[in-house]
Amino acid sequence: MYVQGRDILAGPIGRALVKVHGRRPRTVLCWYAYEELLLAEAAHIPADAYAFRPDWQDRTSKHIASDWLARYPRIIGRCDGAVLQTQRLRTTWLVDLLNAGIPLKVILKASGLGTLHSLSRYLVFLHDVPEAEASDLLRGAA
């Protein structure tokens, strides 16, 4: 939420890392498809400036990212008429991780979620697995 320039780091082998502060502090490894973009953009953010709103001073708002998205729709654009929303962006990220077969403990740690129950609402968005593939997976043959 309160990510500053100093919180976006280049890790080993070109990895982009984001330090998350707050109730569940953690370091999140960026999805590989966005590593280069994130690191390139982060190079222009001063260490003590906030990533979403470099001019932002009021830390009383709990909705800095969604406030930014609402304030600057032309900069970020629209997708098929839908306005970007932080909750939908997070949902897309989590569903992509789940569909990619990332281990659940890894997803929980990266997302800051505390239980598997927290992921249950995303089950409706997961891809169906064909019966033959499911059979191979359950047999350990895949």
Steps between C-alpha positions, in 0.01 A plus 500: 500500500762752607772389259777755456781510249736336751262203529541390137826315458689304239568154636723223371471399134296806398221436747293792621414499870245717680519545877154523652457667839206492738318226690653221290844623396657293225709517185308414182674374192358665189334282235771443236300662218509835682854498644663719238212749492488530879875550534506754215216701656648473850824656375309829465348496849701676773578278800265688736216556247195276487474282191134573427491866598846659529342829616288331769556617856186394689552148638154501661337368182486120491412503132804658336508264200125511431498878555780528243318278250183708538686830470705414192281284271640655181858413594430135567235464234186296488450144390182440299329784683578360847692715744795329669436415865760387751287209625451372146871537427579298813240237406652466152846460651384233746301307237799508262721356777246231584452405133878481455516231768710706743505320838232632735746585779698718259183684394389551860838641601529733199143627532506546875191281539484297818298193405402282206142604568598847377560352155169313479313793343731480197416136416222607262758678282741206463538318170335162464742211463413244232417157641800328339742760638335486843538122497871528413554762771328288764707197399825701509558432130492861382 
